[in-house]
Structures are given as C-alpha cells and as structure tokens.
CSV table of C-alpha atoms in Angstrom, one decimal:
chain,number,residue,atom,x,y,z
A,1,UNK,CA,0.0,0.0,0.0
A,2,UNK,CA,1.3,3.7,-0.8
A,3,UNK,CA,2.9,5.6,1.9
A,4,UNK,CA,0.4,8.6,0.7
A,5,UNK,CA,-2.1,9.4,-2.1
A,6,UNK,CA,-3.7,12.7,-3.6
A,7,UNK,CA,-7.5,13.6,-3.9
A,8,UNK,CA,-8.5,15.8,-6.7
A,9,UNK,CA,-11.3,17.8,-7.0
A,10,UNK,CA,-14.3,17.0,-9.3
A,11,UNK,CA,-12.6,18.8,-11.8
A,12,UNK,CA,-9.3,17.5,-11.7
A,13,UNK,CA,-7.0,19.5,-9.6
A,14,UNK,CA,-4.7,18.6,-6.6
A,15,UNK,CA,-6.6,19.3,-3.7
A,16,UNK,CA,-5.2,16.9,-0.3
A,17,UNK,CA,-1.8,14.7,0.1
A,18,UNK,CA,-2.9,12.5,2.6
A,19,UNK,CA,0.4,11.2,4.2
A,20,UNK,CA,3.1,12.2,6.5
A,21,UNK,CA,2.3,14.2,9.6
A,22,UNK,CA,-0.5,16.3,6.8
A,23,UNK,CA,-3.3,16.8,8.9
A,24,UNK,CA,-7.0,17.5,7.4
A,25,UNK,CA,-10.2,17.5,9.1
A,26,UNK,CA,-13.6,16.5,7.4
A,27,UNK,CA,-17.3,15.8,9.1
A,28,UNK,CA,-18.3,12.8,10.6
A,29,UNK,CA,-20.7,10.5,9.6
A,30,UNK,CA,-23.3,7.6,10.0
A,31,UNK,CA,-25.4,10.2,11.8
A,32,UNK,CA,-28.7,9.5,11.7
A,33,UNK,CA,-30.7,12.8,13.1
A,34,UNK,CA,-30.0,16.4,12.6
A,35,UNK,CA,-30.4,18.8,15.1
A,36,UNK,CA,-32.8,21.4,13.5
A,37,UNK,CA,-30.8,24.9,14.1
A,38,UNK,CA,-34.2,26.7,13.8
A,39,UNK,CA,-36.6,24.4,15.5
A,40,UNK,CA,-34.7,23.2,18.0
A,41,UNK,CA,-36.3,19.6,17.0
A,42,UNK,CA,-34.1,16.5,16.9
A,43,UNK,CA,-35.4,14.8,13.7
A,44,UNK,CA,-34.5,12.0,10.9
A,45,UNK,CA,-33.0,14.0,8.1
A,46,UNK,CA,-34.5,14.8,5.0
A,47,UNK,CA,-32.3,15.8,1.7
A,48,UNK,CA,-33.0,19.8,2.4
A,49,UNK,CA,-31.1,19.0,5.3
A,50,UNK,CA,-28.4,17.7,3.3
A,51,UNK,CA,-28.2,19.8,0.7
A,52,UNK,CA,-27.9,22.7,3.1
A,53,UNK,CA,-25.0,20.6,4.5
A,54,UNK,CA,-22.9,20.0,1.7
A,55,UNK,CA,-23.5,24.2,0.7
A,56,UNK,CA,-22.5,24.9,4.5
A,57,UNK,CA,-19.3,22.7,4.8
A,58,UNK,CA,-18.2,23.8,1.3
A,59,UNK,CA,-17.3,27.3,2.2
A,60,UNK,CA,-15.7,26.3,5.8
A,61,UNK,CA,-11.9,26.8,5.5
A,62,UNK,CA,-10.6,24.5,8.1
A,63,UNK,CA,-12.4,21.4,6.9
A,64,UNK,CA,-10.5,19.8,4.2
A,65,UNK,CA,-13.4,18.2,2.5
A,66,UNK,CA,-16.9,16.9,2.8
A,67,UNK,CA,-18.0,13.9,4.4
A,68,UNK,CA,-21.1,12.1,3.3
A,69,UNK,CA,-22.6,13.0,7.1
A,70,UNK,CA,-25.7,11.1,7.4
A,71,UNK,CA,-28.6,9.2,5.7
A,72,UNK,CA,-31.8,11.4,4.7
A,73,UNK,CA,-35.1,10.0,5.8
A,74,UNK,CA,-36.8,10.3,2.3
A,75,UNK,CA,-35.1,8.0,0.2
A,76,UNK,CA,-35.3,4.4,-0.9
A,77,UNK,CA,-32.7,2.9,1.4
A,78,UNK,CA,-31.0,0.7,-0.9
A,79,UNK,CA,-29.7,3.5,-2.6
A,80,UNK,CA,-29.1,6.1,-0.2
A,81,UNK,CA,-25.8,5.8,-0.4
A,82,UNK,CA,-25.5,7.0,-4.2
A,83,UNK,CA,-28.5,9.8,-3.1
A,84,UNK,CA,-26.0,11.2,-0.5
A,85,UNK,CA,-23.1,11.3,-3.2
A,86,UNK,CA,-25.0,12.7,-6.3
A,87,UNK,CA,-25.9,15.6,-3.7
A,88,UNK,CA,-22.1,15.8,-2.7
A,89,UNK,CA,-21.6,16.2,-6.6
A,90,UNK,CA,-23.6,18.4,-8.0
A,91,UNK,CA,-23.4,21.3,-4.5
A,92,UNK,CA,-19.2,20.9,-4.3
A,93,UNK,CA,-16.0,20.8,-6.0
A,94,UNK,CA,-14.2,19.1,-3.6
A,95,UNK,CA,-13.2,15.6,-3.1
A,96,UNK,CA,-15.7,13.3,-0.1
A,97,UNK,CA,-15.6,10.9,2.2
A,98,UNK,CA,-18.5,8.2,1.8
A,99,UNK,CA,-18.9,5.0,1.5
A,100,UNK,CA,-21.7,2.3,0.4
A,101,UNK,CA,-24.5,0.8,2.3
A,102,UNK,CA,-24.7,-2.8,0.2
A,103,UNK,CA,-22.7,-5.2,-1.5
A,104,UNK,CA,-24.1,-3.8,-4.7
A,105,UNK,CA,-23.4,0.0,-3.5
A,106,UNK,CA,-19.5,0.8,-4.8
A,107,UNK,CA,-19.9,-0.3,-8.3
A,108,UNK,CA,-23.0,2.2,-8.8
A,109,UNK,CA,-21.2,5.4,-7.4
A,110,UNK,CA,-17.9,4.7,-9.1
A,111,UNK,CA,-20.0,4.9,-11.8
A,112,UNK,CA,-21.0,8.4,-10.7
A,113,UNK,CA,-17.6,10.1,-9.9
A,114,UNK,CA,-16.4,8.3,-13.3
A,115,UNK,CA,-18.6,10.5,-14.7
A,116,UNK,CA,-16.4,13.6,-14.2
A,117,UNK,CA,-13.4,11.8,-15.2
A,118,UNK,CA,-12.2,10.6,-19.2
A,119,UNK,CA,-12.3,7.0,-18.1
A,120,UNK,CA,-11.9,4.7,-15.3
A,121,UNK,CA,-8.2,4.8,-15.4
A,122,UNK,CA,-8.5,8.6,-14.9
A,123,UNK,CA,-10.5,8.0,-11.7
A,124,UNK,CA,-7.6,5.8,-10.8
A,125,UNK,CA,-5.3,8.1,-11.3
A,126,UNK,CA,-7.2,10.8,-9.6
A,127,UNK,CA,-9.3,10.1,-7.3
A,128,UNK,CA,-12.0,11.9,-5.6
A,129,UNK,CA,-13.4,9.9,-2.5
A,130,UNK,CA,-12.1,8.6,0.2
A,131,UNK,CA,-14.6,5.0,0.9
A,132,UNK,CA,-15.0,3.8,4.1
A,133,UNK,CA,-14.6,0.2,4.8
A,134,UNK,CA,-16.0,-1.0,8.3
A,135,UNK,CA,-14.2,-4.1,10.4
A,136,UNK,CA,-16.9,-5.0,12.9
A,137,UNK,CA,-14.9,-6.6,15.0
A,138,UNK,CA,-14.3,-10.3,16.9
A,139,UNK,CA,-11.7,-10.4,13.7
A,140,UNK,CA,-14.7,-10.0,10.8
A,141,UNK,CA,-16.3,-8.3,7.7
A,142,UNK,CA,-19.2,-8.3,7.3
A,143,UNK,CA,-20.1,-9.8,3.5
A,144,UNK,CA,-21.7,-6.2,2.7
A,145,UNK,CA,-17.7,-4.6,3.9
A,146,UNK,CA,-15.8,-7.6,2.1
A,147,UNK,CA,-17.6,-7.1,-1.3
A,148,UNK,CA,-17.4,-3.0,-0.8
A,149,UNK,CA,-13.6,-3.8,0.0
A,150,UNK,CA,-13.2,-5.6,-3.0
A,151,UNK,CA,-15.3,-3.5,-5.7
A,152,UNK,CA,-13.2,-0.4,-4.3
A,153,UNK,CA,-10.0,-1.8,-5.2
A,154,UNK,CA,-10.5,-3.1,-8.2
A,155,UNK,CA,-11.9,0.7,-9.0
A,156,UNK,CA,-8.6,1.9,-7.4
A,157,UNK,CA,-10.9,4.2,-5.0
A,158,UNK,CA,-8.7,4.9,-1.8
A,159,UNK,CA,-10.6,3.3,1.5
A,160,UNK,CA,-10.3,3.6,5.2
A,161,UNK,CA,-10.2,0.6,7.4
A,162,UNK,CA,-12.5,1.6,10.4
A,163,UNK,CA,-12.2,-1.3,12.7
A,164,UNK,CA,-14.9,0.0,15.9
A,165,UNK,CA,-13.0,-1.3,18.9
A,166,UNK,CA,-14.8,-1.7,21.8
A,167,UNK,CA,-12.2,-1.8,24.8
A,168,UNK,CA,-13.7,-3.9,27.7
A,169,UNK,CA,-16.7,-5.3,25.5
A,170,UNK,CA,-15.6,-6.7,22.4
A,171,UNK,CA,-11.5,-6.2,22.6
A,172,UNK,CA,-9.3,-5.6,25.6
A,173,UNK,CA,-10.1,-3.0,28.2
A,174,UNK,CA,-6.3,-2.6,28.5
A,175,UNK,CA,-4.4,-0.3,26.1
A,176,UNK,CA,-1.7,-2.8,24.8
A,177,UNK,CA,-4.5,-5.3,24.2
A,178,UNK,CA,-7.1,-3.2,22.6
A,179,UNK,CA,-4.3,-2.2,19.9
A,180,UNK,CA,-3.3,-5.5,19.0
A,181,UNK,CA,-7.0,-6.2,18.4
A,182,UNK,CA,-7.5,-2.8,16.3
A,183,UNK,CA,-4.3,-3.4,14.6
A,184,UNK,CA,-5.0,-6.8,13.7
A,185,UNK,CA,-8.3,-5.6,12.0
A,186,UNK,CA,-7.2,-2.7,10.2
A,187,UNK,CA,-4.4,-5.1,8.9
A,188,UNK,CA,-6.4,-7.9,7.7
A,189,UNK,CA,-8.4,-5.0,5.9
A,190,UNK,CA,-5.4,-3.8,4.1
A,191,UNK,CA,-4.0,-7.1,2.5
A,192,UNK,CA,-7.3,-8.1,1.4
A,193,UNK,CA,-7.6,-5.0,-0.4
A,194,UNK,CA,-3.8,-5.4,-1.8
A,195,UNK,CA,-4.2,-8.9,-2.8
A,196,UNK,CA,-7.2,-7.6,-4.9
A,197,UNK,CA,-4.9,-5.0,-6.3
A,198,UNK,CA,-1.6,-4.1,-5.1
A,199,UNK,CA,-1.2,-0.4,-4.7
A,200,UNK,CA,-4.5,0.7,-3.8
A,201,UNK,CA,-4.9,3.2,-1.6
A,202,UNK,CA,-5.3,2.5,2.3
A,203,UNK,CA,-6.0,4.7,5.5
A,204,UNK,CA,-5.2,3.1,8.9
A,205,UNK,CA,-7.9,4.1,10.2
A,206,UNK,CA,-10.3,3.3,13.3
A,207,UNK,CA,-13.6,4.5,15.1
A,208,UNK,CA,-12.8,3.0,18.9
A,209,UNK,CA,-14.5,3.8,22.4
A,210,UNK,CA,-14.1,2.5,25.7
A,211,UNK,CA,-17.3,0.6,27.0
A,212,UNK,CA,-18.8,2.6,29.9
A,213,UNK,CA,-19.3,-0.1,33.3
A,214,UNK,CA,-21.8,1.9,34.5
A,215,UNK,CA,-24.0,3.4,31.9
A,216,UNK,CA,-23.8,0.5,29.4
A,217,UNK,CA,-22.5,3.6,26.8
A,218,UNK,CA,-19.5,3.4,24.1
A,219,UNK,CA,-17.6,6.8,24.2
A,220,UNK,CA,-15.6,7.6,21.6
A,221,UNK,CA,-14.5,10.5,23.9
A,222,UNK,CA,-13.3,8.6,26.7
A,223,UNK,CA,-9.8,9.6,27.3
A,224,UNK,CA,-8.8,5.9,26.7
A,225,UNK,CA,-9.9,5.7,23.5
A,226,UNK,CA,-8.1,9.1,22.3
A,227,UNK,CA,-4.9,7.1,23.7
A,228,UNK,CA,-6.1,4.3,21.3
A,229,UNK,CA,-6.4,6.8,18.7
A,230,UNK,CA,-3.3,7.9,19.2
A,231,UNK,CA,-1.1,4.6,19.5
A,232,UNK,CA,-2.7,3.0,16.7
A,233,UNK,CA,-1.6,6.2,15.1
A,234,UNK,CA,1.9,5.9,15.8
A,235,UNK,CA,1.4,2.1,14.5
A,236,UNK,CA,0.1,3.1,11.1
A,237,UNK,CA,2.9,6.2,10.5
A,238,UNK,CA,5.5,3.3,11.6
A,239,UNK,CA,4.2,0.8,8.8
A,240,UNK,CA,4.5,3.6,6.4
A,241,UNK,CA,0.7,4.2,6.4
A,242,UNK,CA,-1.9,7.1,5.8
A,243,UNK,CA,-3.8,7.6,9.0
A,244,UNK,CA,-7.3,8.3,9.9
A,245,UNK,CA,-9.5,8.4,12.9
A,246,UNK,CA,-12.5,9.3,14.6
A,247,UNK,CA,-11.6,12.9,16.5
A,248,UNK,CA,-12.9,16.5,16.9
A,249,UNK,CA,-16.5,15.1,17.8
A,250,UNK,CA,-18.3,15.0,21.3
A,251,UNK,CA,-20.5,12.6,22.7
A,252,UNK,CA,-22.7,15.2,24.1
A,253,UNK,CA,-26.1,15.9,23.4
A,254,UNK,CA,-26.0,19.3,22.7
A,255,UNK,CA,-23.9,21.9,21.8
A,256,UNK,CA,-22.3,22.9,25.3
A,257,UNK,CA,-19.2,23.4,27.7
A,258,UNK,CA,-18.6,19.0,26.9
A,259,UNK,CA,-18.8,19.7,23.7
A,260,UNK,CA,-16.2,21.9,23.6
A,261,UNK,CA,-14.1,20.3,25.2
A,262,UNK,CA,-14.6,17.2,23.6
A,263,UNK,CA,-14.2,18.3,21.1
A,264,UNK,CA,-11.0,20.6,20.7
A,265,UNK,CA,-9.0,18.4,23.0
A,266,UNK,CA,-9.9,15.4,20.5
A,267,UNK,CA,-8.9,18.0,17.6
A,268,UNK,CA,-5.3,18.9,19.1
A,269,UNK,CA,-4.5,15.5,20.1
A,270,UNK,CA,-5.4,14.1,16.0
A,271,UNK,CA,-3.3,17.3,14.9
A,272,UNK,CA,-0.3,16.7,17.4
A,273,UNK,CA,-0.3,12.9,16.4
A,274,UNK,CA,0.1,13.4,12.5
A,275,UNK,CA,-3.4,12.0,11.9
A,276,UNK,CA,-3.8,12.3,8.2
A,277,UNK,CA,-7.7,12.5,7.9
A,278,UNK,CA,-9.8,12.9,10.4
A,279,UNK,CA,-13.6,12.6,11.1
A,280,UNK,CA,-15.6,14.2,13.5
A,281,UNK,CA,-16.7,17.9,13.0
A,282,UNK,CA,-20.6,18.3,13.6
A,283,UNK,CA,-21.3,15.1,15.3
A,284,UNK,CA,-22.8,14.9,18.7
A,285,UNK,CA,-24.1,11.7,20.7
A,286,UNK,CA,-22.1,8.9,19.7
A,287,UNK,CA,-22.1,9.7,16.0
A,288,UNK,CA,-25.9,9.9,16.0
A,289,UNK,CA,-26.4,13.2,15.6
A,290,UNK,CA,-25.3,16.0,13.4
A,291,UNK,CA,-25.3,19.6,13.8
A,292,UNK,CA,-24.8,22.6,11.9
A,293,UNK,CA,-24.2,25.2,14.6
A,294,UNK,CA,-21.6,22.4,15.7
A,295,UNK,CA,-19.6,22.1,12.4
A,296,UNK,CA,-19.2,26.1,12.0
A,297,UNK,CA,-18.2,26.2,16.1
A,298,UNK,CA,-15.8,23.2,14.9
A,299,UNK,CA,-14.5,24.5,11.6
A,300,UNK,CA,-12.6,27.5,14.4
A,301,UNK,CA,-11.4,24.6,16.8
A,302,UNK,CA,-10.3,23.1,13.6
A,303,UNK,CA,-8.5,25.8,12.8
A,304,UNK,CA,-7.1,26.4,16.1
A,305,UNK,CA,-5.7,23.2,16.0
A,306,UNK,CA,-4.2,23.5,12.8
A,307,UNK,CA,-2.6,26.8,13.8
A,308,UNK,CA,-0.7,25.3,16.8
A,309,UNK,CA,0.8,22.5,14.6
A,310,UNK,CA,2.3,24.8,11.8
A,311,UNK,CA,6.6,24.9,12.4
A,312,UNK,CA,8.1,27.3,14.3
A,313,UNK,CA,10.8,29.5,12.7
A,314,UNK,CA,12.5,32.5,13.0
A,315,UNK,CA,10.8,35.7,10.8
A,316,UNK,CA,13.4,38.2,10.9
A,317,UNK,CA,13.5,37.5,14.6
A,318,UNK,CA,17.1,37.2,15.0
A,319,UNK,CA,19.3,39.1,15.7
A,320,UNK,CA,16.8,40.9,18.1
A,321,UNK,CA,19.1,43.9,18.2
A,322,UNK,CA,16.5,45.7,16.4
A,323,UNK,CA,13.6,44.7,17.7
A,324,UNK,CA,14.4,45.0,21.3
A,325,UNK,CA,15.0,49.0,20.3
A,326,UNK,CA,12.0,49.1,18.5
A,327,UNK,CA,10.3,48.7,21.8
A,328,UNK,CA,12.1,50.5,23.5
A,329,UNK,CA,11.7,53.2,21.6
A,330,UNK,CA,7.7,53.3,21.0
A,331,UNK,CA,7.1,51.4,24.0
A,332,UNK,CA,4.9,48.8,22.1
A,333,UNK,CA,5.6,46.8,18.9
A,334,UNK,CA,1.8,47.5,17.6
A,335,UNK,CA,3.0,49.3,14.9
A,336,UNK,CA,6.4,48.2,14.3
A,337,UNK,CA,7.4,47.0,10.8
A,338,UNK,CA,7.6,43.7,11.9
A,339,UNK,CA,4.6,43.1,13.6
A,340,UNK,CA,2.4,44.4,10.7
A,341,UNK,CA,4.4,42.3,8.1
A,342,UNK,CA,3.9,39.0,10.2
A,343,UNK,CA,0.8,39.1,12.3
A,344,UNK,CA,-2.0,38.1,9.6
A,345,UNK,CA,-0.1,34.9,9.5
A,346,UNK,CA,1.3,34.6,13.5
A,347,UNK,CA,-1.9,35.5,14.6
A,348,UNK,CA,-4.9,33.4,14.3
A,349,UNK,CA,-8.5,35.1,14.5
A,350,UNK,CA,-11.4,33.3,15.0
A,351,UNK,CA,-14.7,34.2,13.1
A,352,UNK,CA,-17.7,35.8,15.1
A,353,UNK,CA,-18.9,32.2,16.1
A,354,UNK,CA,-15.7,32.8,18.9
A,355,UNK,CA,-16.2,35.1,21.4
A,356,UNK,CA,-13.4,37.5,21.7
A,357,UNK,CA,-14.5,40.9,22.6
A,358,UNK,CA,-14.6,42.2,26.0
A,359,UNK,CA,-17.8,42.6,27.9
A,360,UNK,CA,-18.8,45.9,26.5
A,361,UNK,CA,-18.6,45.1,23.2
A,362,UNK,CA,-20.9,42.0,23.8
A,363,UNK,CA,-23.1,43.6,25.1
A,364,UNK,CA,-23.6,46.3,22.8
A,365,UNK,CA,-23.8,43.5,20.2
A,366,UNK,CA,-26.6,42.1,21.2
A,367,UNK,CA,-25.5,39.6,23.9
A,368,UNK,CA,-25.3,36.7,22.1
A,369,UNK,CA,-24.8,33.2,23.4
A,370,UNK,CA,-22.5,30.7,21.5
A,371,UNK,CA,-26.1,29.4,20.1
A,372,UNK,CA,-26.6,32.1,18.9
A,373,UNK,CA,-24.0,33.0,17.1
A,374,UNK,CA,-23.7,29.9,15.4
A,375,UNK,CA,-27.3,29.9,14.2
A,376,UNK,CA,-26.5,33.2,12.8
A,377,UNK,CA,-23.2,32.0,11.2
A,378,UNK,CA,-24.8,29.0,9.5
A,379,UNK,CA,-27.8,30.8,8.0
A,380,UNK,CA,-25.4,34.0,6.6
A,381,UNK,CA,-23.0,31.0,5.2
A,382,UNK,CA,-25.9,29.5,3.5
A,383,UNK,CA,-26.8,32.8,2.2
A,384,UNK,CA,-23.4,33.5,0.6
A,385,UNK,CA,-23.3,29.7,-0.8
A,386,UNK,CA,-22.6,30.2,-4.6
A,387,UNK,CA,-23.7,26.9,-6.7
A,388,UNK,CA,-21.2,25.0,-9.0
A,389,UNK,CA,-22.2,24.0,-12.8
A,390,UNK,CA,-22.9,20.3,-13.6
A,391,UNK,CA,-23.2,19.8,-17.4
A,392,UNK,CA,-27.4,19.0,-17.6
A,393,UNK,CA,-26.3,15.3,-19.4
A,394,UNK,CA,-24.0,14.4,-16.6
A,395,UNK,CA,-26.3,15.6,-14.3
A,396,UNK,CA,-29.6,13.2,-15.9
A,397,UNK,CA,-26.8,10.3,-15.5
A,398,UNK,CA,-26.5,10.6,-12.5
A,399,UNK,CA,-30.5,10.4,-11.5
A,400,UNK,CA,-30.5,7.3,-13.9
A,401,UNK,CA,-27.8,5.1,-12.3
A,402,UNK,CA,-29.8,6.3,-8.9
A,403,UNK,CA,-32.9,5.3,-10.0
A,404,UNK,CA,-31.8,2.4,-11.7
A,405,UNK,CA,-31.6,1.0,-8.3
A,406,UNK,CA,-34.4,1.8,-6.9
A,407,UNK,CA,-37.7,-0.9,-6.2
A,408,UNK,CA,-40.9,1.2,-7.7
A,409,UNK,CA,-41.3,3.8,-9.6
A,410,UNK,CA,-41.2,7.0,-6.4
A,411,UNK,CA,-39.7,10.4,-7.8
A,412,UNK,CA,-36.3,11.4,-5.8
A,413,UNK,CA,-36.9,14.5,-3.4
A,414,UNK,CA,-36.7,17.8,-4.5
A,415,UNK,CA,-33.5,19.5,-4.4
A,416,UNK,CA,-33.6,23.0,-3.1
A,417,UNK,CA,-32.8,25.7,-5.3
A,418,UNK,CA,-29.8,27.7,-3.8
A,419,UNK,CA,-30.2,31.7,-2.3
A,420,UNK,CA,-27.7,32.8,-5.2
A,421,UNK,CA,-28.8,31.1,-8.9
A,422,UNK,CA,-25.7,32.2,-10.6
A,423,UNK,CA,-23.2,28.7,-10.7
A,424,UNK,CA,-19.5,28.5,-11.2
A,425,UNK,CA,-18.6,27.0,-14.1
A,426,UNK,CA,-15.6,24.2,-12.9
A,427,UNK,CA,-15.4,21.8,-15.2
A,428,UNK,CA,-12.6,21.2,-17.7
A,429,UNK,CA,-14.4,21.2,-21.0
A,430,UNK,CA,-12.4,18.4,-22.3
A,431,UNK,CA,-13.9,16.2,-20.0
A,432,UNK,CA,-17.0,17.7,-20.5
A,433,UNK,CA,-17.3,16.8,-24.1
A,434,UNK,CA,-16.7,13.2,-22.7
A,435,UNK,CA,-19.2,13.5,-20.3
A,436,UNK,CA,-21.3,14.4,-22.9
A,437,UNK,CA,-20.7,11.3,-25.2
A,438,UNK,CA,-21.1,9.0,-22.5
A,439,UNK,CA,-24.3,9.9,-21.8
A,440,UNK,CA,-25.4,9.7,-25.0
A,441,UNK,CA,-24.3,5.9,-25.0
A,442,UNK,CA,-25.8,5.2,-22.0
A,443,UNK,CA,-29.0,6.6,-23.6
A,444,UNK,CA,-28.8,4.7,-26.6
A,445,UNK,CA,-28.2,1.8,-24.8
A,446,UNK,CA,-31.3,2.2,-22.2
C-alpha cells in the first residue's frame, strides 16, 4: 500500500496529500438525526437537510473536504448511499468521504464520480473519495464490507479501514490489548484489499471507544480511546501508512461546555499525532447526531488546531538587536514594521462564532450566546453559498444510475434551489465533451 495518495477535486485539480504528519479535518458521519438549528427539534433527516450541509461545509476553510454525514429520511434505502453522493456532486468541488450501504453500493457510485473523469483509469489516477470500509470486530467483515472492500479496489478508489473497537466489550479493556486487536483488524483490511490490487490506496484508520461499566454507553471520547487513537496512530505512520480516525466530535447531546471540550482536546491530540484525515466535526451523541451550529463552532477549533501544529521558525527575529529598540523606543511593537508584516499569518483570529470581545462590546452586540451566534453563522454562510455548474447530461446520469436502483417507480426529493442562482462554471471542457458522449451511449443503450 502507498505511503500517501492525492484527492483531486471533481474537476481534476490537486486538492489533499494524505500522508506524512498532513493533517486535514472532514465531518463525521453515520449520523442519523439532525439537530434542526431553527426548530430546536431533533429529527431523521431529509435531503433539504443535506443539501444545506454539503452548501454549509463547502465554504468552511478549516475542513479539508466533505463527508457524506448522514442518511436522509426520504429516500429508498437501498440507494441512499449514491442519493448522498450525487448531492455531494452536484453542490461541491471538492473531493468526499462516503462509503456504500450494500454489496451492490461501490460499483454504482464509481460509476458516478467516473462520470467527471475521461475514463476509469482517470478516476484511478485521480481520485476523488475517500470509501469507508468497516471491520466489525471479533476479527470479521461483514459480507456487505468484504464485497465494498473488493469493488473499491478493483476501481482503485482509496478506503479507510474503520475497525470500531470496543475496549472492555468486544476487545481488551487494557491499552496494549485493545491495539493489538485494532491493529489486527485494520491489517487484515489492508492485505485483502492489496491482494485484490496491489497499490490501492489505504488509511489506517479506526472508530474506537471504551465501553462505559456503569452506563452501558460506548464513548468515543473517553480519554482511553483518544490514547487508542493515538497509538494506533503511531502504528500506522511506523508501517509507512496514511492515517485516519474518529476525533474532533463529542458525545454530548448538545452543543455545550462537553462539547467543547470534547471536542477541541480530541482535535489537538489528531493534529499533534500526524493523523492524516480525520472525522468528526458536527457530530454529537455517539455519531448519532449532526449539527450545523456544531460544524461552524468546529470549523474555528479546527483551525485552532491546525494553527498550533504549523513549524516554528524565526521571521526576521534574530538578531533581536533591532527589535528589542524598536520597543524601546515606542514602547509597544503594535505598529512596528515587523509586527504588521507578520501578524496576519502569526496571529490566528477566530470568526464571530468565537467570542473575543470584551464585555462591553458584547453587550452592545446584542449579547449573544454561542447558540446564537452559530445559528447566525450558519444561515449567513448559507446565504453566501454560490452553486457550482454540472453539465445538464451528466447531471440526468446521474439520477438514472440512482434510480436504476431503486424498487418502484417513487420520484427522488426535490432539491432546493440555492439563495444565489448564478453557478461556477468548474469543469474542464475536455472532460465535459466526454461526459457528454457518454451519456449519450448510455441513452442509446437504455
């Protein structure tokens, strides 16, 4: 398996080098309710929940790339895997992390991403999902993860091995033990897939917890599991191994003082270790449920994290002959030549979902609580959302091959129109014109 790997964007481009100590952040997923940020309601999702999602998280700086986050309520679910992707498609540019539901799942939305690509060879060579590929532990796959495993391989689509180990229920309760048991997972994982074919792409990856005596509860917050996270970390970076884990998430209900904590302290630890993708912003309650508020609060603790991991180096520092008279003779560096040259880079400033102003300044603003000022956030970044073009051919294909798979005859949900109608044109023409032909084909064919 490669030491690292790039994803491109639907268009093409460079966008992540997963490998090293790299370190990028994306969602979490398998949630299956949404916290509704104007009702208050906790709810099964519907695909105007999505879709307001994938247009949040594609303007949020510190988060790398999408995540296929959770399942929408209004959908066949046989194919609500390939329902969450086309919406991923046709609302970003940048590359996701999904995965399929069913044995017959990968095939189907290979087909869809191929569909921005000249041929399968070029989705090969640049991919544009990360799939996620679940050991379930006592040493198994499922048949559903083995087939998914197999038909991601032989489309040369980069996977994650998410073994969820369960110290003290279902693996060790002691450290030593637990990884052992996670490593021996994620490594069965990773030959199977290089035996199908050798150099395709493979995360050491994970989603543990430590089993709580008491409540009969499977943090993935406990502070043992972060040290699992972190020494099976160290494992995968000393096989020569991409890394990925479950981080920058809470297991609180709500978006509160746990929260927070959870969830930075989980975000600093993945950035210290080197981990090279990890999931977790906007999840609450043991990956149950997603929040937007959350993922715009956790897009600044993302970058905060970030921010403490870049090197440190000297910027015309030394000698500090020069600077020491500086101060000495203003009294303050504010307005030195130095300190306006470097601070928009040394300095890291949260957005307005971070509260930094003194109390007088609050309180003249309105007194908002962090609630607050996430709601606001969300609903101004939804507003400022600018849609993508998606060739109207390509776009047809991709409803075919979904409802290809579907039992009756039921229309697919709506798709919201977005705030702003005008759409960025992204993709390479070239591939375009193949798109185009393709479709055609497919047409003929049908």
């Amino acid at each position: 398996a490669p030491s690292s790997f790039t994803l491109y964007t639907r268009d093409g481009k460079p966008h992540a080098t997963l490998g090293g100590n790299r370190v990028h952040f994306t969602p979490g997923s398998s949630g299956l309710r949404i916290h509704d940020h104007r009702s208050g309601e906790l709810r099964p999702p519907l695909t105007s929940d999505f879709v307001e999602y994938i247009r949040l998280v594609d303007g949020l700086p510190h988060i790398a790339y999408p995540a296929t986050a959770f399942s929408t309520d209004d959908i066949e679910a046989q194919i609500s895997d390939a329902w969450r992707l086309y919406l991923c498609l046709i609302h970003s540019n940048k590359p996701v992390v999904s995965g399929a539901f069913t044995e017959h799942g990968v095939p189907r939305m290979a087909e869809m991403m191929a569909l921005f690509r000249r041929d399968r060879a070029d989705l090969i060579a640049r991919p544009m999902a990360i799939f996620t590929i679940t050991a379930t532990g006592n040493f198994r796959y499922s048949e559903d993860s083995c087939q998914n495993l197999r038909d991601c391989a032989e489309w040369g689509i980069p996977m994650e091995i998410v073994p969820v180990t369960l110290m003290g229920l279902i693996a060790p309760v002691t450290l030593v033990g637990a990884a052992v048991f996670h490593t021996v997972d994620v490594l069965a994982g990773i030959v199977m897939a290089q035996l199908v074919r050798p150099g395709t792409p493979a995360l050491f990856g994970g989603a543990p917890a430590a089993f709580h005596m008491r409540e009969a509860t499977s943090p993935m917050l406990a502070i043992e599991a972060l040290q699992l996270d972190t020494i099976y970390t160290a494992i995968g970076k000393h096989l020569g191994l991409p890394t990925q884990s479950y981080m920058a998430l809470s297991d609180s209900k709500f978006l509160d003082a746990q929260a927070g904590a959870e969830t930075f302290g989980s975000a600093l630890l993945a950035a210290l270790a080197g981990v090279n993708s990890v999931s977790g912003p906007g999840m609450l309650d043991y990956v149950m449920t997603f929040s937007l508020p959350k993922l715009v609060f956790d897009n600044e603790l993302c970058g905060q994290a970030l921010r403490f991991i870049q090197p440190v180096e000297p910027l015309d520092d030394l000698p500090t002959l020069d600077l020491v008279r500086a101060q000495l003779a203003e009294q303050h560096m504010l307005t030195a030549e130095h300190t306006l040259t470097h601070w928009p880079q040394q300095l890291y400033l949260p957005g307005p979902v971070y509260d930094r102003a003194n109390r007088e300044s609050w309180e003249r603003a309105g007194s908002k609580e962090l609630w607050q000022r996430t709601v606001a956030e969300v609903e101004e970044r939804l507003a400022a959302y600018e849609p993508i073009a998606t060739d109207p051919a390509i776009e047809r294909e991709l409803r075919r091959l979904i409802t290809a798979g579907m039992s009756g005859e039921r229309p697919l949900p709506a798709v919201p129109a977005a705030q702003r109608q005008t759409p960025r044109p992204i993709v390479d023409p070239r591939i375009a014109r193949r798109q185009e032909r393709h479709a055609r084909r497919r047409r003929k064919d049908d």
